[in-house]
Amino acid sequence: MKKMIFTSSLMWSLTLFAQGKAEQALKIFEEKYPQEKIHLLFDKKSYVAGENLWFKSFIYTGYEPTSVSTSLFVELYDSNKTLLDKKMIPLLNGEGNGNFALPENMKENVYYIRAYTTWSTNFSEEFQAIRSVEVYNPSSPEKLMIDTASGWNVTLHPESGTFIDQINTKFAVRLHSKGQKPLNWKGYITELARPDVKLTSFKGFDENIGSFKLTPELGKKYQLTVEDDKGKKQTVDLPEVISAGINLQMESSPEAIKYSLVSKNMGTESQTYTILGTINDQIVYKAKLNTLSDKIYTIPTEKLVNGILQLSIFNEKDDLLLQRMCFIQPKHLQVKKAELSKISFNGASRSQNIFNITNSIDSPNYTVLVLNGDSKSTEDENSFLSTLLLTGDISTDLESPARYFRKDSDADALDAVLISEKWKRYDWKMIMAGSYPMIKNKTEPYISYKGKVTLSGKPAANTDLNLIFSMPDNGTKFYQIKTDQSGFFALHGLMFEDSIKFSYQLNDPKIPKEQVQVIFQPNYSYIPLRGALPRSYYTLQPRTPEDQTSPEVIKYTEAKNMYKVINEKATLIEEVKIIKQKKNLTKKLNDELSSLTFKNSNEVIFDFVNDINAGSYMNILDYLQGRVAGLQMQKQGFDVTATFRGAPISIFLDEMPASPSQISSLPSSDVAMIKVIRGYFVGGTGGNTNGAIAIYTKRGGVSGNIDNSSKPTNLKQITLKGYDKEIAFSNPDYSNESFKNISKDTRTVLYWNPFLEIQPKEPVKVEFYNNDETKDYRVIIIGYDSNSFLPVYYDNVLKP
């Protein structure tokens, strides 16, 4: 993203001035305290008790997938902030997915999903993801109703915070409510001395925001009156008009951001002002002004990314005087749109539908959701784009912020929203004083445990310990560690689901195993929510015998019952079955060959046992070349170098360190499997964090050199918890006779795949079957183009 954020002219202007106090402080903040944004996508907008709630998470730092966190914590709360369930899921390239099984007896109410990383808990909870979700239950004694009775109130926000005599000032008018806000409302301004004369009038852009302009006179007092479409009114006093000051005025256009510093009665004494423009935590613009005038300055935007640009004005003493945020090119979003091809839609009941996603975008995977064309989605309220570009960076109670990034969006409304907001990721005064966030919770790569070994109750210092672990159907693996002077050791970067059982023994056979004890403690923890849950515009009311169940809830209930049949009889179409079988064989091979310390979610596996074409290469260097993005194998005479993204990468042969020259002559026919691990993993040596090439030979059978026949006997055993396993999302396959007895299909979710892998040079195919009533299809696709640093987003309704 740094490649995109500067224009050459801006870079040149930054070199003209010595780095000031504010710039130095922000640089430290950017480097040491990267800020994460979290977006949650649910498979549906609302649910009935007894259903599964599937979710997908996207975690970004700035505008790129996070490289900070590798685990995400997701929690389910009721409206009283009681924790009902919790999950820990792994993140691969900033993405993770899981599900919550909602109990059959769950009461009808609004519930909340909270998502956070360990790193994000070091900062304000305002930037953790907390999303409300309605759960319906016709058997519940109370029902959900939209709260239309709660009142609303108004706050006023002058542009850049000043209201100065004779300076035409833009105001943002923000509505707030515990319930539903009025969609149609208007307002007008009067002078207190002449309440019957309207100085200016306006209409609200939406239920969040409105704006107006006013040129005030010193000594006069003004009042805002707001009225909704039901006749309710509220009056608010405007700020007191001051005689001297500066007003920062900004305007966003497709070509540039224009700004001016309009002042009055600031004296004739020479003063230098520094203007800093920042996006996220990076300075993209700097200027110095020796005089204040009405001159309009421009910041070119043709090479800037979409997002919030904040201008901050400092005086010679480094005091912050003014701030203002605006959005860069709101009507020209730099978003890659997934392209569909070979679309074959059939509107008939239970018919098969197919479409391909073209592979013109360099993305490792897509998230794909297909709904009934008229179905609501969580993307309607807070979309992936609105989180990435707006709400991920501001603390807000905005209603449906996704509206500001649609084709028909109003740029003036978004600008008014930003006038009413303040940047809260950092405080200039605090960081310039050297006061940065206190990092209490440090991140660990994936799952990490710390252990302590005691011998007869005393720490076993500098001792070799054998860990013997087993997982179902995966045999027995061995891993040797060495304790420190206090008897402690650590396991980092573990990647496994559910749980794993460890046995242990010291290397010294003379020491009785009864005297040895090992205690494990996780290096991660769920952090309690300190603040309040967000507001909900629903209330609970007693259910009466006359109440009718809504058609939507009836459909959800019928679909829930149908899924019980699907889960019992689900089979895959033949093509998918073949692919699945191949993947299962590769997974089985990986489980047989790899020890736990050489497993990682960010790994690429090449199966030489089940892929008949893999063994046709003379050596494995030729095979690896060009197969993993960023991996380079270079030969110069007899010397071989292996790098990943420009840095050396470790090589292991049967999980023992090896040099590139050792494998250069290894024929591919002797290889059972190769995996390329990208990034940190627990089996790395010497502090290696750049990953590894792990080569497994066919020596000793397909299982390599690890003897799986050895099993621990009479050893103490410990169970360690891993990531929570997601329940598989299944759909009916109406080409199979097993599904013919389904009486009614009312599914609203026709397809859900939170991790649709992309294979090079292969079409990305999506296949699903209709329900009994679908007429058109809402297709949502989310991804990330690693070449252009741009998000991939598609949300359209398609017809057969």
Tab-separated table of C-alpha atoms in Angstrom, residues 220-410:
chain	number	residue	atom	x	y	z
A	220	LYS	CA	-26.070	37.029	17.608
A	221	LYS	CA	-27.299	33.648	18.823
A	222	TYR	CA	-28.690	30.982	16.556
A	223	GLN	CA	-30.859	27.926	16.957
A	224	LEU	CA	-31.453	24.768	14.929
A	225	THR	CA	-34.926	23.226	14.738
A	226	VAL	CA	-35.265	19.656	13.434
A	227	GLU	CA	-38.595	18.019	12.599
A	228	ASP	CA	-39.308	14.435	11.480
A	229	ASP	CA	-42.131	13.213	9.223
A	230	LYS	CA	-44.318	12.482	12.263
A	231	GLY	CA	-44.186	16.066	13.453
A	232	LYS	CA	-41.774	15.583	16.330
A	233	LYS	CA	-39.457	18.584	16.825
A	234	GLN	CA	-36.255	19.293	18.672
A	235	THR	CA	-34.274	22.518	19.012
A	236	VAL	CA	-30.534	22.838	19.573
A	237	ASP	CA	-28.482	25.988	20.130
A	238	LEU	CA	-25.625	26.621	17.735
A	239	PRO	CA	-22.188	27.308	19.256
A	240	GLU	CA	-21.376	30.824	20.329
A	241	VAL	CA	-19.971	32.982	17.549
A	242	ILE	CA	-16.355	33.951	18.231
A	243	SER	CA	-14.577	37.056	16.972
A	244	ALA	CA	-11.230	35.525	15.958
A	245	GLY	CA	-9.996	32.171	14.726
A	246	ILE	CA	-9.332	29.889	11.775
A	247	ASN	CA	-11.796	27.701	9.897
A	248	LEU	CA	-10.433	24.801	7.844
A	249	GLN	CA	-12.626	24.150	4.816
A	250	MET	CA	-12.227	21.091	2.579
A	251	GLU	CA	-13.826	19.698	-0.551
A	252	SER	CA	-13.250	16.405	-2.338
A	253	SER	CA	-13.326	16.263	-6.131
A	254	PRO	CA	-12.295	13.494	-8.548
A	255	GLU	CA	-9.035	15.281	-9.361
A	256	ALA	CA	-7.973	16.709	-5.995
A	257	ILE	CA	-8.719	17.513	-2.402
A	258	LYS	CA	-9.146	21.270	-2.098
A	259	TYR	CA	-8.670	23.081	1.181
A	260	SER	CA	-8.394	26.605	2.504
A	261	LEU	CA	-7.665	28.239	5.857
A	262	VAL	CA	-10.129	31.106	6.309
A	263	SER	CA	-9.260	33.343	9.255
A	264	LYS	CA	-10.320	36.499	11.023
A	265	ASN	CA	-8.567	38.815	13.498
A	266	MET	CA	-5.497	36.596	13.817
A	267	GLY	CA	-3.162	39.602	14.104
A	268	THR	CA	-0.241	40.706	11.944
A	269	GLU	CA	2.515	38.815	13.761
A	270	SER	CA	4.323	36.378	11.464
A	271	GLN	CA	3.379	32.782	12.172
A	272	THR	CA	4.223	29.540	10.406
A	273	TYR	CA	1.606	26.796	10.143
A	274	THR	CA	2.330	23.176	9.299
A	275	ILE	CA	-0.325	21.153	7.475
A	276	LEU	CA	-0.079	17.364	7.600
A	277	GLY	CA	-2.274	15.069	5.531
A	278	THR	CA	-2.539	11.474	6.742
A	279	ILE	CA	-4.198	8.297	5.506
A	280	ASN	CA	-4.441	5.650	8.207
A	281	ASP	CA	-1.103	6.136	9.990
A	282	GLN	CA	0.937	7.453	7.062
A	283	ILE	CA	1.759	11.021	6.123
A	284	VAL	CA	0.924	11.617	2.467
A	285	TYR	CA	1.014	15.412	2.348
A	286	LYS	CA	2.923	18.209	4.061
A	287	ALA	CA	2.919	21.957	3.561
A	288	LYS	CA	4.009	25.070	5.447
A	289	LEU	CA	2.166	28.393	5.314
A	290	ASN	CA	3.620	31.684	6.532
A	291	THR	CA	0.456	33.661	6.013
A	292	LEU	CA	-3.256	32.911	6.284
A	293	SER	CA	-5.485	33.804	3.379
A	294	ASP	CA	-8.542	32.562	1.535
A	295	LYS	CA	-6.307	30.898	-1.046
A	296	ILE	CA	-7.416	27.423	-2.115
A	297	TYR	CA	-4.737	24.710	-2.047
A	298	THR	CA	-4.962	21.357	-3.803
A	299	ILE	CA	-3.762	17.839	-3.028
A	300	PRO	CA	-3.773	15.707	-6.212
A	301	THR	CA	-5.609	12.409	-5.759
A	302	GLU	CA	-4.959	10.483	-8.971
A	303	LYS	CA	-2.450	8.186	-7.216
A	304	LEU	CA	-3.948	8.174	-3.736
A	305	VAL	CA	-6.048	5.297	-2.493
A	306	ASN	CA	-9.699	5.619	-1.548
A	307	GLY	CA	-10.102	6.287	2.126
A	308	ILE	CA	-10.187	8.920	4.827
A	309	LEU	CA	-7.708	11.760	4.429
A	310	GLN	CA	-7.216	13.775	7.602
A	311	LEU	CA	-5.693	17.253	7.555
A	312	SER	CA	-4.143	18.449	10.800
A	313	ILE	CA	-2.979	22.048	11.314
A	314	PHE	CA	-0.139	22.808	13.773
A	315	ASN	CA	1.384	26.115	14.872
A	316	GLU	CA	5.080	26.814	15.466
A	317	LYS	CA	4.846	25.359	18.974
A	318	ASP	CA	3.541	22.052	17.582
A	319	ASP	CA	0.122	22.730	19.073
A	320	LEU	CA	-2.712	21.082	17.176
A	321	LEU	CA	-5.111	23.822	16.069
A	322	LEU	CA	-7.580	22.231	13.667
A	323	GLN	CA	-8.525	18.887	12.151
A	324	ARG	CA	-10.853	17.856	9.366
A	325	MET	CA	-11.489	14.549	7.608
A	326	CYS	CA	-12.744	13.997	4.090
A	327	PHE	CA	-12.975	11.046	1.721
A	328	ILE	CA	-10.774	10.604	-1.348
A	329	GLN	CA	-12.736	10.128	-4.589
A	330	PRO	CA	-15.952	8.742	-3.045
A	331	LYS	CA	-17.569	8.353	-6.476
A	332	HIS	CA	-14.555	6.613	-8.031
A	333	LEU	CA	-13.862	3.607	-5.821
A	334	GLN	CA	-10.742	1.642	-6.706
A	335	VAL	CA	-12.267	-1.798	-6.377
A	336	LYS	CA	-11.754	-4.838	-8.560
A	337	LYS	CA	-15.012	-6.434	-9.599
A	338	ALA	CA	-15.060	-10.194	-10.017
A	339	GLU	CA	-16.044	-11.190	-13.546
A	340	LEU	CA	-18.426	-14.101	-14.089
A	341	SER	CA	-18.418	-16.296	-17.167
A	342	LYS	CA	-20.157	-19.412	-18.489
A	343	ILE	CA	-23.241	-18.518	-16.498
A	344	SER	CA	-25.837	-21.275	-16.695
A	345	PHE	CA	-28.866	-20.380	-14.576
A	346	ASN	CA	-32.118	-22.317	-14.665
A	347	GLY	CA	-35.136	-20.838	-12.919
A	348	ALA	CA	-36.882	-24.194	-12.543
A	349	SER	CA	-37.402	-25.660	-9.086
A	350	ARG	CA	-34.402	-27.638	-7.780
A	351	SER	CA	-32.462	-27.205	-11.008
A	352	GLN	CA	-28.686	-26.947	-11.146
A	353	ASN	CA	-26.911	-23.609	-11.660
A	354	ILE	CA	-23.281	-23.022	-12.617
A	355	PHE	CA	-21.054	-20.026	-13.136
A	356	ASN	CA	-17.306	-19.478	-13.354
A	357	ILE	CA	-15.239	-16.689	-11.812
A	358	THR	CA	-12.565	-15.616	-14.275
A	359	ASN	CA	-8.984	-15.963	-13.064
A	360	SER	CA	-7.887	-12.505	-14.211
A	361	ILE	CA	-7.439	-11.454	-10.581
A	362	ASP	CA	-4.436	-12.623	-8.570
A	363	SER	CA	-6.253	-13.791	-5.452
A	364	PRO	CA	-5.563	-16.994	-3.489
A	365	ASN	CA	-9.243	-17.553	-2.720
A	366	TYR	CA	-12.711	-16.028	-2.805
A	367	THR	CA	-15.577	-15.864	-0.368
A	368	VAL	CA	-18.767	-16.677	-2.276
A	369	LEU	CA	-22.349	-16.362	-1.042
A	370	VAL	CA	-25.438	-16.962	-3.206
A	371	LEU	CA	-28.863	-15.998	-1.830
A	372	ASN	CA	-32.388	-15.697	-3.076
A	373	GLY	CA	-32.485	-12.503	-5.095
A	374	ASP	CA	-34.743	-10.738	-2.575
A	375	SER	CA	-32.860	-11.933	0.525
A	376	LYS	CA	-31.233	-9.532	2.933
A	377	SER	CA	-27.582	-9.800	3.893
A	378	THR	CA	-25.386	-8.344	6.601
A	379	GLU	CA	-23.619	-6.617	3.690
A	380	ASP	CA	-26.710	-4.393	3.332
A	381	GLU	CA	-25.875	-2.629	6.587
A	382	ASN	CA	-22.116	-2.754	7.055
A	383	SER	CA	-20.390	-4.075	3.959
A	384	PHE	CA	-16.831	-5.201	3.452
A	385	LEU	CA	-16.124	-1.882	1.693
A	386	SER	CA	-17.711	0.284	4.392
A	387	THR	CA	-15.671	-1.481	7.085
A	388	LEU	CA	-12.433	-1.215	5.122
A	389	LEU	CA	-12.903	2.412	4.082
A	390	LEU	CA	-14.989	3.992	6.855
A	391	THR	CA	-16.290	2.286	9.978
A	392	GLY	CA	-13.062	0.376	10.571
A	393	ASP	CA	-11.447	3.717	11.387
A	394	ILE	CA	-14.155	5.737	13.134
A	395	SER	CA	-16.221	5.216	16.245
A	396	THR	CA	-19.804	5.584	15.158
A	397	ASP	CA	-23.460	4.613	15.533
A	398	LEU	CA	-24.137	5.008	11.829
A	399	GLU	CA	-27.230	3.351	10.409
A	400	SER	CA	-26.337	1.183	7.382
A	401	PRO	CA	-22.953	2.742	6.511
A	402	ALA	CA	-22.811	0.476	3.457
A	403	ARG	CA	-25.073	3.025	1.737
A	404	TYR	CA	-22.132	5.427	1.315
A	405	PHE	CA	-20.307	3.048	-1.046
A	406	ARG	CA	-23.072	2.064	-3.456
A	407	LYS	CA	-23.465	3.358	-7.005
A	408	ASP	CA	-26.265	5.725	-5.985
A	409	SER	CA	-24.468	7.037	-2.891
A	410	ASP	CA	-24.445	10.735	-2.015
